[in-house]
Tab-separated table of C-alpha atoms in Angstrom:
chain	number	residue	atom	x	y	z
A	527	MET	CA	150.191	73.692	97.363
A	528	ASN	CA	147.921	72.226	100.005
A	529	VAL	CA	144.918	74.224	101.248
A	530	ASN	CA	141.982	73.732	103.587
A	531	ILE	CA	138.618	74.823	102.198
A	532	LEU	CA	135.440	75.522	104.134
A	533	ALA	CA	132.226	75.630	102.085
A	534	PHE	CA	129.164	77.767	102.854
A	535	GLY	CA	125.675	77.804	101.334
A	536	ILE	CA	125.132	76.045	98.038
A	537	THR	CA	128.905	75.457	97.641
A	538	LYS	CA	128.607	72.844	100.387
A	539	GLU	CA	126.317	70.836	98.103
A	540	ILE	CA	128.473	71.434	95.040
A	541	LEU	CA	131.656	70.271	96.789
A	542	GLY	CA	129.738	67.490	98.487
A	543	SER	CA	131.302	68.374	101.817
A	544	ARG	CA	131.571	71.045	104.497
A	545	SER	CA	135.330	71.073	104.442
A	546	LEU	CA	137.933	69.818	102.007
A	547	ASN	CA	141.665	69.469	101.931
A	548	LEU	CA	142.901	70.062	98.387
A	549	ASP	CA	146.291	69.457	96.871
A	550	LEU	CA	146.517	72.182	94.248
A	551	PRO	CA	148.766	71.936	91.192
A	552	LEU	CA	149.812	75.545	91.872
A	553	ASP	CA	153.119	77.236	92.679
A	554	ASN	CA	153.865	79.441	95.636
A	555	GLY	CA	153.174	82.605	93.630
A	556	ALA	CA	149.593	81.501	92.850
A	557	THR	CA	146.713	83.937	93.322
A	558	VAL	CA	143.087	83.695	94.430
A	559	GLU	CA	142.145	83.911	90.748
A	560	ASP	CA	144.223	80.769	90.047
A	561	LEU	CA	142.399	78.945	92.831
A	562	ARG	CA	139.055	80.123	91.436
A	563	GLU	CA	139.926	78.812	87.948
A	564	TYR	CA	141.031	75.494	89.421
A	565	LEU	CA	137.783	75.157	91.378
A	566	PHE	CA	135.684	76.095	88.325
A	567	GLU	CA	137.341	73.335	86.332
A	568	LYS	CA	136.955	70.753	89.065
A	569	TYR	CA	133.435	71.851	90.070
A	570	PRO	CA	131.771	73.469	87.010
A	571	GLU	CA	128.607	74.199	89.040
A	572	LEU	CA	130.550	76.828	90.999
A	573	LYS	CA	131.041	78.877	87.860
A	574	LYS	CA	127.285	79.099	87.335
A	575	LEU	CA	126.950	81.178	90.521
A	576	ASN	CA	128.451	84.195	88.640
A	577	SER	CA	129.741	85.608	91.931
A	578	LEU	CA	131.674	83.410	94.326
A	579	GLY	CA	133.287	85.015	97.349
A	580	ILE	CA	136.609	83.581	98.465
A	581	ALA	CA	137.907	84.530	101.897
A	582	GLN	CA	141.390	83.842	103.196
A	583	GLY	CA	141.333	83.821	106.958
A	584	THR	CA	139.597	87.041	107.967
A	585	VAL	CA	139.917	88.800	104.602
A	586	TYR	CA	137.417	88.666	101.746
A	587	ALA	CA	140.005	88.195	99.031
A	588	GLN	CA	140.481	90.063	95.764
A	589	ASP	CA	141.394	88.090	92.649
A	590	ASP	CA	145.026	89.200	92.549
A	591	ASP	CA	145.701	88.447	96.235
A	592	ARG	CA	148.456	85.895	96.821
A	593	LEU	CA	147.216	82.510	97.959
A	594	ASN	CA	148.406	81.769	101.471
A	595	PRO	CA	148.237	78.045	102.309
A	596	ALA	CA	148.522	78.831	106.024
A	597	GLU	CA	145.096	80.486	105.995
A	598	GLU	CA	141.844	78.591	105.792
A	599	ILE	CA	139.894	79.353	102.607
A	600	ALA	CA	136.141	79.947	102.808
A	601	LEU	CA	133.823	79.776	99.777
A	602	ILE	CA	130.960	82.237	100.169
A	603	PRO	CA	128.140	82.179	97.616
A	604	PRO	CA	125.351	84.750	97.370
A	605	VAL	CA	122.155	83.804	99.243
A	606	SER	CA	118.829	85.577	98.915
A	607	GLY	CA	116.466	84.216	101.575
A	608	GLY	CA	114.639	86.472	103.975
B	624	MET	CA	108.422	108.216	129.979
B	625	GLN	CA	112.177	107.776	130.247
B	626	ASP	CA	111.616	104.703	132.453
B	627	ARG	CA	111.109	102.797	129.237
B	628	TYR	CA	114.781	103.127	128.280
B	629	LEU	CA	116.381	102.788	131.752
B	630	ARG	CA	118.369	99.705	130.715
B	631	HIS	CA	119.789	101.595	127.743
B	632	LEU	CA	120.713	104.569	129.903
B	633	ALA	CA	122.491	102.305	132.400
B	634	LEU	CA	124.872	101.104	129.684
B	635	PRO	CA	128.446	102.354	129.465
B	636	ASP	CA	128.819	104.613	126.378
B	637	PHE	CA	125.051	105.085	126.202
B	638	GLY	CA	123.227	108.058	127.696
B	639	PRO	CA	120.294	110.425	127.059
B	640	GLU	CA	122.149	111.762	124.028
B	641	GLN	CA	122.280	108.332	122.374
B	642	GLN	CA	118.639	107.636	123.210
B	643	LYS	CA	117.722	111.001	121.696
B	644	LYS	CA	119.595	110.072	118.518
B	645	LEU	CA	117.471	106.949	118.231
B	646	ALA	CA	114.293	108.950	118.786
B	647	GLU	CA	115.300	111.321	116.002
B	648	SER	CA	116.248	108.600	113.524
B	649	SER	CA	114.244	107.044	110.712
B	650	VAL	CA	114.518	103.471	109.440
B	651	LEU	CA	112.809	101.707	106.545
B	652	VAL	CA	112.437	97.941	106.891
B	653	VAL	CA	111.896	96.376	103.474
B	654	GLY	CA	110.166	93.016	103.766
B	655	ALA	CA	108.044	92.277	106.831
B	656	GLY	CA	108.924	88.599	106.790
B	657	GLY	CA	111.383	86.347	108.590
B	658	LEU	CA	114.124	88.988	108.879
B	659	GLY	CA	111.780	91.969	109.151
B	660	SER	CA	109.726	90.522	112.038
B	661	PRO	CA	112.384	90.527	114.766
B	662	ALA	CA	114.063	93.633	113.345
B	663	LEU	CA	110.825	95.626	113.564
B	664	LEU	CA	110.085	94.473	117.100
B	665	TYR	CA	113.515	95.428	118.423
B	666	LEU	CA	113.666	98.733	116.546
B	667	ALA	CA	110.292	99.698	118.021
B	668	ALA	CA	111.327	98.558	121.497
B	669	ALA	CA	114.566	100.567	121.223
B	670	GLY	CA	112.631	103.745	120.459
B	671	ILE	CA	113.584	104.427	116.827
B	672	GLY	CA	111.535	107.583	116.171
B	673	THR	CA	110.214	106.758	112.712
B	674	ILE	CA	109.853	103.237	111.353
B	675	GLY	CA	108.659	102.513	107.805
B	676	ILE	CA	107.531	99.068	106.692
B	677	ALA	CA	107.432	98.097	103.003
B	678	ASP	CA	105.927	94.808	101.797
B	679	PRO	CA	103.452	93.865	99.049
B	680	ASP	CA	102.283	90.563	100.568
B	681	VAL	CA	99.591	89.190	102.857
B	682	VAL	CA	100.138	86.794	105.777
B	683	SER	CA	99.983	83.100	104.865
B	684	LEU	CA	100.092	79.971	107.007
B	685	SER	CA	103.630	78.916	106.048
B	686	ASN	CA	104.898	82.349	107.225
B	687	LEU	CA	104.071	81.596	110.864
B	688	GLN	CA	106.968	79.116	111.261
B	689	ARG	CA	109.380	82.106	111.387
B	690	GLN	CA	107.568	85.434	110.958
B	691	VAL	CA	106.905	86.000	114.638
B	692	LEU	CA	105.125	89.338	114.210
B	693	PHE	CA	101.999	87.599	112.970
B	694	ARG	CA	99.218	85.551	114.562
B	695	GLU	CA	96.870	82.930	113.122
B	696	ALA	CA	94.104	85.522	113.106
B	697	ASP	CA	96.177	87.626	110.682
B	698	LEU	CA	96.026	85.108	107.792
B	699	GLY	CA	95.119	86.848	104.546
B	700	GLU	CA	95.714	90.320	106.020
B	701	SER	CA	98.264	92.812	104.719
B	702	LYS	CA	101.638	92.286	106.377
B	703	VAL	CA	102.465	95.984	106.610
B	704	GLU	CA	99.175	96.745	108.376
B	705	LYS	CA	99.492	93.909	110.874
B	706	ALA	CA	103.174	94.644	111.516
B	707	ALA	CA	102.418	98.340	112.079
B	708	GLU	CA	99.636	97.419	114.498
B	709	GLN	CA	101.909	95.115	116.514
B	710	ILE	CA	104.850	97.474	116.873
B	711	SER	CA	102.581	100.434	117.693
B	712	LEU	CA	101.134	98.378	120.539
B	713	LEU	CA	104.672	97.738	121.735
B	714	ASN	CA	105.700	101.397	121.617
B	715	SER	CA	103.136	104.178	121.177
B	716	GLU	CA	105.841	106.874	121.252
B	717	ILE	CA	107.154	106.072	117.783
B	718	ARG	CA	105.806	106.964	114.352
B	719	VAL	CA	105.045	104.006	112.079
B	720	LYS	CA	104.453	104.333	108.334
B	721	THR	CA	103.303	101.614	105.954
B	722	HIS	CA	104.212	101.132	102.289
B	723	PHE	CA	102.003	98.409	100.816
B	724	LEU	CA	104.008	97.965	97.632
B	725	ARG	CA	106.731	96.031	95.846
B	726	LEU	CA	109.768	98.261	95.452
B	727	ASN	CA	111.075	98.821	91.925
B	728	ALA	CA	113.347	101.255	90.102
B	729	GLU	CA	110.434	103.686	89.643
B	730	ASN	CA	109.136	103.946	93.222
B	731	VAL	CA	112.289	103.333	95.259
B	732	GLU	CA	113.583	106.916	95.417
B	733	ALA	CA	110.285	108.332	96.699
B	734	THR	CA	109.869	105.490	99.196
B	735	LEU	CA	113.387	105.837	100.604
B	736	SER	CA	113.333	109.641	100.756
B	737	ASP	CA	111.961	109.872	104.322
B	738	TYR	CA	114.527	107.490	105.834
B	739	GLU	CA	118.233	107.606	106.639
B	740	LEU	CA	118.806	103.879	106.969
B	741	VAL	CA	117.372	100.811	105.217
B	742	ILE	CA	117.125	97.279	106.592
B	743	ASP	CA	116.966	94.659	103.853
B	744	GLY	CA	114.597	91.862	104.822
B	745	THR	CA	113.724	90.875	101.250
B	746	ASP	CA	113.817	87.382	99.789
B	747	ASN	CA	115.090	87.811	96.235
B	748	PHE	CA	118.151	89.038	94.339
B	749	PRO	CA	116.501	91.696	92.135
B	750	THR	CA	115.191	93.617	95.173
B	751	ARG	CA	118.507	93.233	97.019
B	752	TYR	CA	120.496	94.762	94.132
B	753	LEU	CA	117.821	97.450	93.732
B	754	LEU	CA	118.035	98.397	97.421
B	755	ASN	CA	121.822	98.381	97.407
B	756	ASP	CA	122.080	100.602	94.348
B	757	ALA	CA	119.345	102.951	95.597
B	758	CYS	CA	121.085	103.297	98.974
B	759	VAL	CA	124.387	104.128	97.244
B	760	LEU	CA	122.764	106.635	94.871
B	761	PHE	CA	120.581	108.328	97.488
B	762	GLY	CA	123.040	108.190	100.394
B	763	LYS	CA	121.420	105.760	102.847
B	764	THR	CA	123.087	103.240	105.125
B	765	TYR	CA	122.090	99.746	103.998
B	766	ILE	CA	121.887	96.963	106.585
B	767	TYR	CA	122.176	93.704	104.710
B	768	GLY	CA	121.007	90.340	106.005
B	769	SER	CA	120.304	87.174	104.076
B	770	ILE	CA	119.655	83.532	104.891
B	771	TYR	CA	119.943	80.066	103.371
B	772	GLN	CA	118.812	76.887	105.146
B	773	TYR	CA	120.946	77.001	108.359
B	774	GLU	CA	123.187	79.895	107.335
B	775	GLY	CA	123.076	83.651	107.461
B	776	GLN	CA	125.070	86.688	106.312
B	777	VAL	CA	125.076	90.198	107.845
B	778	ALA	CA	126.854	93.414	106.802
B	779	VAL	CA	126.536	97.191	107.026
B	780	PHE	CA	126.873	98.596	103.522
B	781	ASN	CA	127.404	102.138	102.276
B	782	ALA	CA	128.131	103.232	105.844
B	783	LEU	CA	128.827	106.936	106.356
B	784	ARG	CA	132.349	107.409	107.722
B	785	THR	CA	133.712	110.308	109.725
B	786	ASP	CA	135.495	111.675	106.637
B	787	LYS	CA	132.055	111.733	104.865
B	788	SER	CA	133.058	108.908	102.510
B	789	ARG	CA	130.971	105.744	102.237
B	790	GLY	CA	132.003	102.160	102.977
B	791	PRO	CA	131.813	99.162	100.602
B	792	ASN	CA	128.456	97.939	99.312
B	793	TYR	CA	126.765	94.700	98.236
B	794	ARG	CA	128.307	94.838	94.754
B	795	ASP	CA	131.772	94.774	96.312
B	796	LEU	CA	130.763	91.473	97.858
B	797	PHE	CA	128.864	89.954	94.909
B	798	PRO	CA	129.354	92.012	91.728
B	799	ALA	CA	127.019	89.860	89.614
B	800	PRO	CA	123.845	88.026	90.649
B	801	PRO	CA	123.567	84.268	90.162
B	802	PRO	CA	121.128	83.080	87.468
B	803	PRO	CA	117.599	82.374	88.788
B	804	GLU	CA	118.015	78.596	89.031
B	805	ALA	CA	121.470	78.542	90.701
B	806	VAL	CA	120.605	79.363	94.334
B	807	PRO	CA	117.399	77.954	95.867
B	808	ASP	CA	115.227	80.372	97.886
B	809	CYS	CA	113.598	79.571	101.244
B	810	ALA	CA	110.515	78.032	99.611
B	811	GLU	CA	112.650	75.491	97.716
B	812	GLY	CA	115.710	75.062	99.921
B	813	GLY	CA	113.890	75.426	103.228
B	814	VAL	CA	115.033	77.461	106.202
B	815	LEU	CA	115.307	76.810	109.936
B	816	GLY	CA	112.565	79.003	111.404
B	817	ILE	CA	114.727	80.592	114.059
B	818	LEU	CA	117.534	81.509	111.636
B	819	PRO	CA	115.889	84.712	110.293
B	820	GLY	CA	115.199	85.466	113.966
B	821	ILE	CA	118.943	85.479	114.651
B	822	ILE	CA	119.949	87.346	111.497
B	823	GLY	CA	117.081	89.890	111.606
B	824	THR	CA	117.883	90.649	115.237
B	825	LEU	CA	121.525	91.261	114.307
B	826	GLN	CA	120.414	93.615	111.537
B	827	ALA	CA	118.426	95.619	114.097
B	828	SER	CA	121.434	95.569	116.415
B	829	GLU	CA	123.699	96.945	113.664
B	830	ALA	CA	121.105	99.619	112.835
B	831	ILE	CA	120.908	100.727	116.469
B	832	LYS	CA	124.719	100.868	116.734
B	833	VAL	CA	124.978	102.979	113.575
B	834	LEU	CA	122.178	105.353	114.599
B	835	ALA	CA	123.256	105.813	118.226
B	836	GLY	CA	126.934	105.979	117.256
B	837	ILE	CA	128.023	103.198	119.595
B	838	GLY	CA	130.212	100.113	119.230
B	839	GLU	CA	131.762	99.017	115.956
B	840	PRO	CA	129.188	98.298	113.261
B	841	LEU	CA	129.995	95.804	110.483
B	842	ASP	CA	131.147	98.581	108.135
B	843	GLY	CA	133.439	97.014	105.539
B	844	LYS	CA	132.900	93.634	107.172
B	845	LEU	CA	130.843	90.561	106.359
B	846	TRP	CA	129.749	88.258	109.162
B	847	ILE	CA	128.604	84.764	108.310
B	848	LEU	CA	127.058	82.075	110.490
B	849	ASP	CA	126.310	78.410	110.025
B	850	ALA	CA	123.838	77.708	112.838
B	851	ALA	CA	124.060	73.953	112.151
B	852	ASP	CA	127.506	73.710	113.751
B	853	MET	CA	127.820	77.332	114.992
B	854	THR	CA	130.717	78.148	112.705
B	855	SER	CA	130.926	81.908	112.328
B	856	ARG	CA	133.420	84.186	110.687
B	857	LYS	CA	133.909	87.917	110.333
B	858	MET	CA	135.898	89.116	107.349
B	859	THR	CA	137.047	92.402	105.876
B	860	ILE	CA	135.618	93.518	102.516
B	861	SER	CA	137.281	96.104	100.293
B	862	ALA	CA	135.650	98.276	97.652
B	863	ARG	CA	136.124	97.164	94.033
B	864	PRO	CA	136.783	100.045	91.692
B	865	GLU	CA	134.952	98.300	88.825
B	866	THR	CA	131.609	98.231	90.612
B	867	ALA	CA	130.700	101.922	90.350
B	868	ILE	CA	126.951	102.547	90.526
B	869	ASN	CA	125.693	105.461	88.431
B	870	LYS	CA	122.013	104.806	87.919
B	871	LEU	CA	119.186	102.395	88.649
B	872	ILE	CA	118.675	99.654	86.051
B	873	ASP	CA	116.143	96.919	85.210
B	874	TYR	CA	116.860	94.565	88.121
B	875	GLN	CA	114.673	91.715	86.869
B	876	LEU	CA	116.661	91.626	83.643
B	877	PHE	CA	119.978	92.084	85.506
B	878	CYS	CA	119.179	89.011	87.617
B	879	GLY	CA	118.414	86.898	84.560
B	880	HIS	CA	114.640	87.120	84.648
B	881	GLN	CA	112.836	87.373	81.323
B	882	PRO	CA	110.694	90.436	80.586
B	883	LEU	CA	107.342	88.779	81.217
B	884	LYS	CA	104.146	90.608	80.467
B	885	ASP	CA	101.998	91.738	83.404
B	886	SER	CA	99.077	90.047	81.668
B	887	GLN	CA	100.814	86.694	82.278
B	888	ASN	CA	100.328	87.193	86.028
B	889	LEU	CA	97.060	85.653	87.048
B	890	ARG	CA	95.574	86.714	90.373
B	891	VAL	CA	93.670	84.242	92.544
B	892	LYS	CA	90.462	86.096	91.805
B	893	GLN	CA	90.975	85.750	88.040
B	894	LEU	CA	91.756	82.028	88.262
B	895	LYS	CA	88.659	81.462	90.421
B	896	ASN	CA	86.675	83.325	87.797
B	897	TRP	CA	88.107	81.109	85.036
B	898	MET	CA	87.015	78.064	87.016
B	899	GLN	CA	83.534	79.381	87.723
B	900	THR	CA	82.958	80.293	84.086
B	901	SER	CA	84.479	76.982	82.908
B	902	ARG	CA	87.036	78.750	80.767
B	903	PRO	CA	89.199	75.910	79.409
B	904	HIS	CA	92.679	75.826	80.885
B	905	ARG	CA	95.285	73.399	82.150
B	906	LEU	CA	96.519	73.975	85.717
B	907	ILE	CA	100.037	72.686	86.458
B	908	ASP	CA	101.762	72.505	89.841
B	909	VAL	CA	105.528	73.001	89.281
B	910	ARG	CA	106.543	72.164	92.848
B	911	THR	CA	108.213	68.866	93.790
B	912	ALA	CA	106.271	65.596	93.984
B	913	GLU	CA	106.597	65.725	97.799
B	914	GLU	CA	105.109	69.195	98.026
B	915	TYR	CA	102.346	68.184	95.608
B	916	GLN	CA	101.533	65.194	97.777
B	917	GLU	CA	101.330	67.431	100.838
B	918	ASN	CA	98.651	69.689	99.339
B	919	HIS	CA	97.608	70.802	95.874
B	920	LEU	CA	94.889	72.378	93.821
B	921	GLU	CA	92.988	70.302	91.255
B	922	SER	CA	95.882	70.087	88.856
B	923	GLU	CA	98.687	68.023	87.331
B	924	ASN	CA	102.183	67.979	88.797
B	925	ILE	CA	105.181	68.699	86.569
B	926	PRO	CA	108.134	69.716	88.786
B	927	LEU	CA	110.055	72.728	87.494
B	928	ASP	CA	113.243	70.744	86.893
B	929	THR	CA	111.446	68.379	84.494
B	930	LEU	CA	109.471	71.057	82.670
B	931	ASP	CA	111.858	71.254	79.698
B	932	LYS	CA	110.813	67.739	78.647
B	933	HIS	CA	107.294	69.037	78.025
B	934	ILE	CA	108.118	72.030	75.814
B	935	GLN	CA	107.027	70.315	72.583
B	936	ALA	CA	103.714	69.270	74.123
B	937	PHE	CA	103.146	72.809	75.455
B	938	LYS	CA	103.691	74.190	71.959
B	939	LYS	CA	100.757	72.149	70.716
B	940	SER	CA	98.464	72.814	73.674
B	941	PRO	CA	95.013	73.943	72.516
B	942	GLN	CA	94.250	75.356	76.007
B	943	ASP	CA	95.739	78.128	78.059
B	944	ILE	CA	98.224	76.836	80.619
B	945	VAL	CA	98.486	78.154	84.190
B	946	PHE	CA	101.495	77.278	86.371
B	947	TYR	CA	101.474	77.588	90.121
B	948	CYS	CA	103.878	76.802	92.969
B	949	GLN	CA	104.142	77.673	96.681
B	950	THR	CA	104.638	81.461	96.496
B	951	GLY	CA	104.748	82.299	92.777
B	952	MET	CA	108.538	82.350	92.359
B	953	ARG	CA	108.986	78.981	90.675
B	954	SER	CA	105.867	79.345	88.511
B	955	LYS	CA	107.347	82.610	87.274
B	956	ARG	CA	110.534	80.755	86.416
B	957	ALA	CA	108.414	78.241	84.487
B	958	LEU	CA	107.120	81.144	82.375
B	959	GLU	CA	110.682	82.369	81.889
B	960	LEU	CA	111.785	78.950	80.701
B	961	LEU	CA	108.959	78.903	78.169
B	962	TYR	CA	109.778	82.452	77.136
B	963	LYS	CA	113.214	81.236	76.072
B	964	HIS	CA	111.422	78.825	73.717
B	965	ASN	CA	109.346	81.714	72.428
B	966	LEU	CA	106.202	80.518	74.216
B	967	LYS	CA	104.375	83.515	75.679
B	968	LYS	CA	100.788	83.790	74.551
B	969	GLY	CA	98.412	81.534	76.454
B	970	PHE	CA	100.821	80.892	79.347
B	971	TYR	CA	100.160	82.281	82.825
B	972	HIS	CA	101.258	81.869	86.404
B	973	LEU	CA	99.336	82.229	89.635
B	974	GLU	CA	100.580	85.264	91.545
B	975	GLY	CA	101.437	84.412	95.149
B	976	GLY	CA	101.073	80.667	94.482
B	977	ILE	CA	99.047	78.205	96.513
B	978	GLU	CA	99.644	80.344	99.619
B	979	ALA	CA	97.752	83.241	98.070
B	980	TRP	CA	95.023	80.799	97.000
B	981	GLN	CA	94.648	79.476	100.548
B	982	SER	CA	94.583	82.885	102.203
B	983	TYR	CA	92.221	84.373	99.607
B	984	SER	CA	88.898	85.580	100.866
B	985	GLU	CA	85.946	86.784	98.827
B	986	SER	CA	86.376	90.302	100.148
B	987	ASP	CA	89.760	90.681	98.360
C-alpha cells in the first residue's frame, strides 16, 4: 500500500522531511494501528513521544480505523510551547 | 458607552444580546506569555466582563520578542500585575483579577471557581494536563493553544453542547504525555515571535464565539498550522472511552518528572548570598555551547545532553553543585537525571534560570 505522509512538529525532524511517500508492506485491510507499528519500527524515535496523533484527511484517526491510501496521512505530535 | 462595540453590533448574527453575554462572562487566562498576551488584549477589547490572569513569573528581556503586552520598563515586574494594568487601560469597563501563582492540583479548583472558561497559554505539559483535567472535573470550557517553532495547534475542549453533554478533551487528542526530553520547549527549540500572536489571537476568537454563542467553535476539532509554508488543517476528534478523568493527580510525576525536593530549588537571592558569603559551590550552565557563548554567569558549561558523561565525577564532588539554564526548565531536568542515579543531596538548580538572574533587583 502506498501512502503520502505529512509530518508536523518534532516528527518532521524524526522523519527527516516534511512529506514522505511510503510503500507500506501492508494489505488493504490494514489499520491505523498497523501503520503506527510500522512507523515505530522504522523510526524508533516516534515511539518515545508516547502519544502520536495520526490524521487521515480531515479525521483524527482511531487505532482501529481502516487505512485509506487515498487520504493524506498527517503525523501530529504533542507540543507544549506557549 | 455602547459606541465602543459599534463594530460588533453591526455584524450579522451579533447584537446587543451577544454583547451582553460577553459582558456577563468570565474568562481565566493561564499564562500571561506569548499566547496570553494577544488573548488578553482582544478579550479586554471585546468587553469580556471578568478577566482573570494567572502566572507566577516576572517579565524578562527574552519575553519581549513575542509577549507584546509588556514594555522594556516592565523588566523584573510581575507579569500578572503588568498585564492587568495594560488591559485595564484598554477597557476600564471590565473587571480584572490577578492570580500571582503557579497552578497545581491543590490550588486549581479554587482558582478556576470564579470562571466559566479557561484559556491555556501555558508552556509545559504538566500544567496543560492539569488544566484539562480540572476543566473536565469542574465543568469549564477549555480553549487549548500550543506552539512549536513555526507551528501551532488550537482546539476547544470540554465544550458544553446543547444537550448538556461535553465535547472531547485534550486526553482524547494525546492520552499520554511525552517524556520530558522528547519534545523541546520554546527556550530550546525556539519559536517565531509572531506565532504565539496568531495562535493566542485564535484562542481569544474561539472564546468569544463560545461565550457569545456565534459561529462554529472548534468543538471536537483540532486546527493545526505550519506558518513556515502556511499549511493548515482542521480535523475531527472523537472521544476515547479509555480516557475517563475521575480525579486530579500528580502532574509532574505523570509527565515523567522526578519528585524533586523544594529545597533543591535555589532562588536568585539565595545564590547571590552563597556567592557573597563565599560558600563553596560549583555553578554549571547546562545550555548549549552557543547559548553559553552568547551570555553566561561565572560558570562552567556542560550542555544537558552531555551531562550523563559526568555522573561519576558528580558523585565524587566535594562541593555543592548548582545547575542553571535559560528559564530553569533544563536545569530542573539536570536534577531529574541525577535523581535517577540517586544523586540528590548537594545538587540544586537556579529557579527561573539566567533570565531570573538578569531581571533580579535588590528589592525582590
